[in-house]
XYZ file of C-alpha atoms in Angstrom:
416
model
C 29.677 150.568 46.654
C 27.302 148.155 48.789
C 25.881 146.506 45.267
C 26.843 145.574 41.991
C 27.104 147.743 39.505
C 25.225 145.402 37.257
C 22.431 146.249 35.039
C 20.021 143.274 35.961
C 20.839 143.080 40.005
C 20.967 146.794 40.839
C 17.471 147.601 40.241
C 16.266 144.357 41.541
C 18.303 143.790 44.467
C 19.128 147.560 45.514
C 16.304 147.623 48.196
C 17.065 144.182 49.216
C 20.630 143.943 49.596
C 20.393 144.220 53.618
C 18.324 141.481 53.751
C 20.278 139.313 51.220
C 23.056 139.664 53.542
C 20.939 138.399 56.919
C 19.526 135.218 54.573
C 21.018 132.028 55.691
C 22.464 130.112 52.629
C 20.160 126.879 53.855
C 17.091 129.075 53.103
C 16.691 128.730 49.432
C 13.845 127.716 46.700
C 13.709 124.089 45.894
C 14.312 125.311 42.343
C 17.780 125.987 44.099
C 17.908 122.882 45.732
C 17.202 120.563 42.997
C 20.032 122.550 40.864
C 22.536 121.960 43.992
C 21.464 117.660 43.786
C 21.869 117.452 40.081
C 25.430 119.350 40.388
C 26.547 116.848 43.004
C 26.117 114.666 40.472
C 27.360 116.212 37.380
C 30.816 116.599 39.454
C 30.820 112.860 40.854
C 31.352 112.357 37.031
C 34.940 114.162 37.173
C 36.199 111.899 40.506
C 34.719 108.890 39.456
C 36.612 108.340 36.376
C 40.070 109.225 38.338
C 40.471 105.849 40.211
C 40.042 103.743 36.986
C 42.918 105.514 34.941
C 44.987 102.430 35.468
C 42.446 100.076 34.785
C 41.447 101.854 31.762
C 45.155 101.569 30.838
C 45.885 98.026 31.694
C 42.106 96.820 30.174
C 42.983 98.725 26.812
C 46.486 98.243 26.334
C 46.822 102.201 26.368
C 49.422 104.751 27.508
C 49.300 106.770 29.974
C 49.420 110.032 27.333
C 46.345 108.178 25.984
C 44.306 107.749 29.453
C 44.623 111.039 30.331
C 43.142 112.195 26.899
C 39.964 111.431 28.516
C 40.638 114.541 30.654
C 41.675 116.793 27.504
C 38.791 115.638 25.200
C 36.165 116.022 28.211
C 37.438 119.662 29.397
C 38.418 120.663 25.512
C 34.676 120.159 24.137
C 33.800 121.830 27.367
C 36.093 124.780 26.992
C 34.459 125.663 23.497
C 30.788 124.531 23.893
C 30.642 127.185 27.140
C 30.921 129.763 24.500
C 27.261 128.906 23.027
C 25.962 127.686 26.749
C 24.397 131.371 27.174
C 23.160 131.144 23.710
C 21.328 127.828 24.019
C 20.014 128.579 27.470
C 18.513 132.228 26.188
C 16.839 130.546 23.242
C 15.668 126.935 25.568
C 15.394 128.508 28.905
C 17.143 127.588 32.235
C 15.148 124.680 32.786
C 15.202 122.919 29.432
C 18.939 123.444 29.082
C 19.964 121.596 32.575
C 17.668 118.729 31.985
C 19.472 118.893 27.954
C 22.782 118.754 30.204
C 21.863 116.111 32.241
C 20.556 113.855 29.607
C 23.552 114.287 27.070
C 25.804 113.299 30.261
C 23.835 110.347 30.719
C 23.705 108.862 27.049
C 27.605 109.707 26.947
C 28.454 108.158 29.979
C 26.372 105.382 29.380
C 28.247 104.401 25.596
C 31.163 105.383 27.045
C 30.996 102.271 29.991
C 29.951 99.904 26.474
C 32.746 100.877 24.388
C 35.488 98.747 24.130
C 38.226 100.824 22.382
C 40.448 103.458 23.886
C 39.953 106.418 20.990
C 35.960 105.769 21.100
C 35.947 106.100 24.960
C 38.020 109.432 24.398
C 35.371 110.494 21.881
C 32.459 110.083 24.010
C 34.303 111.469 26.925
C 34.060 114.727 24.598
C 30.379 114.317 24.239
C 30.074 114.000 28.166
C 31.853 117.350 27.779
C 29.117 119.136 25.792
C 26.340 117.936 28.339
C 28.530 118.740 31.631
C 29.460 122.335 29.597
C 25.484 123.112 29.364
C 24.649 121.744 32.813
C 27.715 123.657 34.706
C 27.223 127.397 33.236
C 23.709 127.252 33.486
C 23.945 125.861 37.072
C 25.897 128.408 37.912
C 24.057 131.636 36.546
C 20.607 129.641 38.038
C 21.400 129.419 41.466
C 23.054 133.010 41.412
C 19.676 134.234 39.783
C 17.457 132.377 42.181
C 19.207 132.099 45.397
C 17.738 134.271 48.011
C 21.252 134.734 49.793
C 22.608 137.204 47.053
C 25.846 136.201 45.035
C 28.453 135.390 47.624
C 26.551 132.603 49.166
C 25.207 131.310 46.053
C 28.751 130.512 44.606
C 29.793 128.884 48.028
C 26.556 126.507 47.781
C 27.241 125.805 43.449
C 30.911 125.415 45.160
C 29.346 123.245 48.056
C 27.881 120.748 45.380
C 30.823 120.352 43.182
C 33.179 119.707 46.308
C 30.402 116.989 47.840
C 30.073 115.724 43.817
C 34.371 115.619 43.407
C 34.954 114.194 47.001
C 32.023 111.141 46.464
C 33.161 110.686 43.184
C 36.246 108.668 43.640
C 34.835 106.867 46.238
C 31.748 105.702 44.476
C 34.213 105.587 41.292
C 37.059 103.131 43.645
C 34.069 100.880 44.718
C 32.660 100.520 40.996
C 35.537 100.150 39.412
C 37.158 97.484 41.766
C 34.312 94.897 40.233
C 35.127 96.439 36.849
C 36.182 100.029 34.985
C 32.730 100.069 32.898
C 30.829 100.652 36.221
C 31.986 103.968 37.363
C 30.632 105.375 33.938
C 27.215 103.161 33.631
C 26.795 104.628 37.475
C 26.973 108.457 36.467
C 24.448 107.546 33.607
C 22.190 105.889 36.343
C 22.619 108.747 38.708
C 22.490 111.205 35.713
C 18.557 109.779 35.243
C 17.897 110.449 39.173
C 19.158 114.139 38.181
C 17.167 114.341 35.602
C 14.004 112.996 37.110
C 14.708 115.404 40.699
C 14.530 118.280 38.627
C 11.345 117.803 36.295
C 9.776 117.257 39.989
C 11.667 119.753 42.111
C 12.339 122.456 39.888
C 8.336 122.565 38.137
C 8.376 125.762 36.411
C 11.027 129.234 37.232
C 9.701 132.088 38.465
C 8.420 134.185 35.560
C 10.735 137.059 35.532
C 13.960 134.716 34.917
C 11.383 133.024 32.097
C 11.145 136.109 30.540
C 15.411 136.935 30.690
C 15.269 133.927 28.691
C 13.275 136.623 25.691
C 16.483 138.393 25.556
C 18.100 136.016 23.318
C 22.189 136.013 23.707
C 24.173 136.074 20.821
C 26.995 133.608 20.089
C 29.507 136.308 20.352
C 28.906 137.391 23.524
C 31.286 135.724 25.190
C 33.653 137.260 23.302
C 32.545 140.808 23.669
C 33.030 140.079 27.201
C 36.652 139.887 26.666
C 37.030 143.344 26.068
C 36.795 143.727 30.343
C 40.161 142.804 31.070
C 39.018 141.934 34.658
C 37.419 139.026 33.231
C 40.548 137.931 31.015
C 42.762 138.207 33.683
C 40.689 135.905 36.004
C 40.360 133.358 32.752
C 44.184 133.543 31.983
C 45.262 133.242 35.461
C 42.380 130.168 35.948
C 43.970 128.628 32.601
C 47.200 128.403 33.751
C 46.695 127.390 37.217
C 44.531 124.528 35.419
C 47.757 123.664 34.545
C 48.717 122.408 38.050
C 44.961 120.972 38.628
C 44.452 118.284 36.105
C 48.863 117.614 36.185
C 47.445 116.497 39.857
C 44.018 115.036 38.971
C 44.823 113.154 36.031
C 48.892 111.782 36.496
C 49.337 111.521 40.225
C 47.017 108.226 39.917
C 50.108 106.505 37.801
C 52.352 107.391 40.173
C 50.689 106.353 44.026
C 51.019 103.109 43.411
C 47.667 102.268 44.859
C 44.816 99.883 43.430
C 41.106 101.514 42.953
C 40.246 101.542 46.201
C 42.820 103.479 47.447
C 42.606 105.352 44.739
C 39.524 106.172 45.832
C 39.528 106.860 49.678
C 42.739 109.630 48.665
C 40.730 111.547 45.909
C 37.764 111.334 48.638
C 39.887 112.884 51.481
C 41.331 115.487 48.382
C 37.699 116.390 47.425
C 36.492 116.682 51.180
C 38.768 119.224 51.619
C 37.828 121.044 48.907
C 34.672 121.160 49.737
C 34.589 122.140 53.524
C 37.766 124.868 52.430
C 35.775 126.326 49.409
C 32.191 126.723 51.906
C 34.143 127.420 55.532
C 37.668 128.757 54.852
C 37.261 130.790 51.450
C 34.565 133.731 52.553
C 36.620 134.026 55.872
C 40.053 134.574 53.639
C 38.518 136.746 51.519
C 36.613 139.284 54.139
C 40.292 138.979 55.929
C 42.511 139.382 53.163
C 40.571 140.003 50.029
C 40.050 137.996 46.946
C 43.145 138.722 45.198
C 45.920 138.400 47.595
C 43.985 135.201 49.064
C 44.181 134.015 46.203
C 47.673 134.498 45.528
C 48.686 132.677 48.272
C 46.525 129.815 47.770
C 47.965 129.923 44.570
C 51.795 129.921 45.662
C 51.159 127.050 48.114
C 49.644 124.717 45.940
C 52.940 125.743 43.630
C 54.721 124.226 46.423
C 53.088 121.398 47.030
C 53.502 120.658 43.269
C 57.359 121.271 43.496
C 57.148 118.596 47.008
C 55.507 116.104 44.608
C 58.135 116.329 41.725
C 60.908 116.016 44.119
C 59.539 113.384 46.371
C 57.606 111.432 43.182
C 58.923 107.553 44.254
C 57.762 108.574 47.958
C 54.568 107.121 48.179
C 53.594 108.731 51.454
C 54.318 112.020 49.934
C 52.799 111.924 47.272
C 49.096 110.969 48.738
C 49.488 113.484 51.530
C 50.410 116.089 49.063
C 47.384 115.541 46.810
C 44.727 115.449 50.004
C 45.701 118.917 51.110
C 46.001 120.215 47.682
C 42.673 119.838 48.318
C 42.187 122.786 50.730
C 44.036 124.957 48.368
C 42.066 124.041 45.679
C 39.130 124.415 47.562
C 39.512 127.810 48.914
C 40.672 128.934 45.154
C 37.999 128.011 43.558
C 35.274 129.846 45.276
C 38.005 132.683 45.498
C 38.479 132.906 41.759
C 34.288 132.498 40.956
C 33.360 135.224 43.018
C 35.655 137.373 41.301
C 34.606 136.314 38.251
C 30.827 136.901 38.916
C 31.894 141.353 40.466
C 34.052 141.406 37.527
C 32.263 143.199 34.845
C 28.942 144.927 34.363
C 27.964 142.006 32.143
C 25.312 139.089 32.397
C 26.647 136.843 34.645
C 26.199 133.864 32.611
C 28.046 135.639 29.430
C 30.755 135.991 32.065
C 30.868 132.531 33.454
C 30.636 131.318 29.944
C 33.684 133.517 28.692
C 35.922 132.696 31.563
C 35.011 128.857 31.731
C 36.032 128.781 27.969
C 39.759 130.555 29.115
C 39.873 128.349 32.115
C 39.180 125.005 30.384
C 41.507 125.727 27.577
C 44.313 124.954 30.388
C 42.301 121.825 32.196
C 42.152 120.197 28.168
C 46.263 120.644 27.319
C 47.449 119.837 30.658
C 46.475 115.806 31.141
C 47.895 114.852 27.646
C 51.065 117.214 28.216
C 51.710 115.980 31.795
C 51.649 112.388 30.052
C 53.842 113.164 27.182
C 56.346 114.692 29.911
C 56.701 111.459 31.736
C 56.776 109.604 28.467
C 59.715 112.292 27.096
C 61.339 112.705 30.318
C 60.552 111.036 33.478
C 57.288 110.697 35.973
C 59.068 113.910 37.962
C 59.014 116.423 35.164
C 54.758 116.752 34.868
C 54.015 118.109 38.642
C 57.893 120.388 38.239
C 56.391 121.580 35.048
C 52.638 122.059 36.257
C 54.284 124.009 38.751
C 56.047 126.365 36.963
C 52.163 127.330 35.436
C 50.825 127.931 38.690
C 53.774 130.328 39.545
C 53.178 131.401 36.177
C 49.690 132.544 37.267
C 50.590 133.856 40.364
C 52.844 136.275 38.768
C 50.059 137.386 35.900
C 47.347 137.942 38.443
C 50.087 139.998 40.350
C 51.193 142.127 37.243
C 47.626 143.047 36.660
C 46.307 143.122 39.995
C 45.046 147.137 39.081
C 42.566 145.496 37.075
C 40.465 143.122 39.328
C 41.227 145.113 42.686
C 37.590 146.538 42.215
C 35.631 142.676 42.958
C 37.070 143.416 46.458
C 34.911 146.667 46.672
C 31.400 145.033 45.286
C 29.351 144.113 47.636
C 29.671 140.630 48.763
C 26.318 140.228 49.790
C 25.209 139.749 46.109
């Protein structure tokens, strides 16, 4: 099969799909562009809040259980609001429902670096969660729709712009919040209104034929009729629990480094480097090699290792930092791994699929922070990363056991 068996891209992209393949990813609408700016942006928000966790704590007398709830409540408002995203955006349109994202983002963000109470900054770290939910899905199924370079290098450039966004992030984040934590979040509101502005002015009006997708109003339970593909469950299950491992990484290694915000800062930038040069460079060259699955798999199993490294070797500073900056290349090469399976999975809109395996994939990136917290509270600061490994393994083994089920996204053509 050299296309998708897809209802909207066959017919339009069946005569094309040779040319697709020849168009260099830099050669792109500035609709595309402006989406890519604005999602660098939306994803600093993620980094930025990592190298204040300890700031956050010490400023607010809280836990560390209760820092990293700013994690669960942002990705657990996420998880279910992607499960209306294709809903809103059929009814509002593409356009209207990024700018919607952008400016919820910045309102929450911009309470959130006034408030002055622990549980109110975890609330509107859940409202941040319904603006970045809008903004992400649609930002996806946008630059997939309007990129000229056909699927496969549309997901490296979305992929491109959340590795730039989660590798600036913590810098930006470590210089802020050295002068104080409130100015990592009133900085993503300030950058949020740049977003906003870039793309009333670069992204005008979408071409007409995506306007008129928008007629085709999607119904609230779409997302879950897309569950009945078990390609797509499999990919959300096995995202879920590898999740797991993620935010056990993203949101508890800061209590254990030992490091003030600005080294804080420079690690999570050398992390989210990596991931973004490994998810544009390494990932499509893994994938032609190897395929997506068993690339996966392995990217999988290493980062399982790296987990196990950092439970053992916890009190070893040095360890511990090098262990989270190449996580990063795992990461990295995962991520665009796991999307572009997502997107050849089934003969669905690709939003409705983004949208149903974002909700399965968050579920795991809103339990994890709290549980990894509770785990050092129960146990000791070793048992979150042995635990968050175990989930990753876990996921290695599911995608493995059902591996007849998504062996197909290998065989559509990755040139759309």
């Amino acid at each position: 099969m050299s296309s998708m068996t897809r209802p909207e891209t066959t017919a339009a992209h069946g005569t094309a799909s040779s040319v697709q393949e020849k168009t260099s990813i830099l050669n792109q609408p500035r609709a595309v562009w402006a989406i890519f700016f604005a999602g660098i942006i939306a994803f600093m928000g993620i980094g930025l809040v990592d190298p204040i966790l300890l700031a956050i704590s010490k400023k607010m007398d809280a836990s560390a259980s209760q820092v990293t709830l700013l994690f669960t409540s942002y990705n657990a408002v996420m998880a279910v609001a992607m499960l209306i995203t294709g809903s809103v955006s059929s009814r509002m349109g593409i356009k209207r429902t990024l700018l919607t994202g952008i400016f919820i983002i910045a309102v929450f963000s911009a309470l959130g670096g006034l408030s002055n109470n622990i549980w109110a900054l975890i609330g509107l770290r859940g409202g941040w969660g319904l603006g970045n939910a809008l903004f992400v899905a649609t930002a996806l199924s946008a630059i997939v729709s309007l990129s000229k370079s056909g699927t496969a290098k549309a997901i490296i450039l979305y992929e491109a712009a959340i590795g730039l966004g989660i590798s600036v992030g913590p810098l930006l984040g470590g210089e802020l919040g050295s002068i104080s934590w409130r100015g990592p979040f009133l900085g993503v509101a300030s950058l949020m209104v740049i977003a906003f502005v870039a793309l009333i002015v670069l992204m005008p009006k979408l071409n007409t034929n995506h306007e008129k997708t928008a007629q085709n109003k999607t119904s609230i339970l779409d997302p879950f009729r897309a569950m009945k593909h078990r390609s797509l469950v499999v990919f959300g299950i096995t995202a879920c629990l590898y999740n797991f491992g993620f935010f056990t990484l993203l949101a508890y290694s800061p209590f254990v480094m030992g490091l003030n915000e600005h080294g804080l800062g420079y690690v999570f930038l050398g992390w989210g480097l990596l991931l973004a040069m490994t998810s544009v460079f390494m990932a499509p060259k893994l994938q032609q090699k190897f395929g997506t699955v068993k690339s996966m798999c392995a990217m999988l199993f290493l980062f399982a290792l790296v987990l196990v490294a950092m439970g053992i070797w916890t009190s070893t500073q040095w360890v511990i930092i090098v262990a989270v900056i190449f996580a990063g290349a795992l990461l990295g090469n995962n991520n665009t791994l796991i999307t572009t399976g997502v997107m050849n999975a089934a003969p669905i809109e690709r939003s409705t699929a983004s949208a149903a395996y974002s909700f399965l994939r968050f579920i795991g990136g809103a339990i994890a922070p709290y549980f990894a917290g509770k785990l050092a509270d129960w146990f000791n600061p070793h048992v979150p990363f042995l635990v968050g490994a175990a989930f990753v393994m876990a996921s290695v083994l599911f995608i493995l056991l059902n591996s007849r089920h998504v062996k197909h996204v290998d065989h559509i053509g990755s040139g759309h």
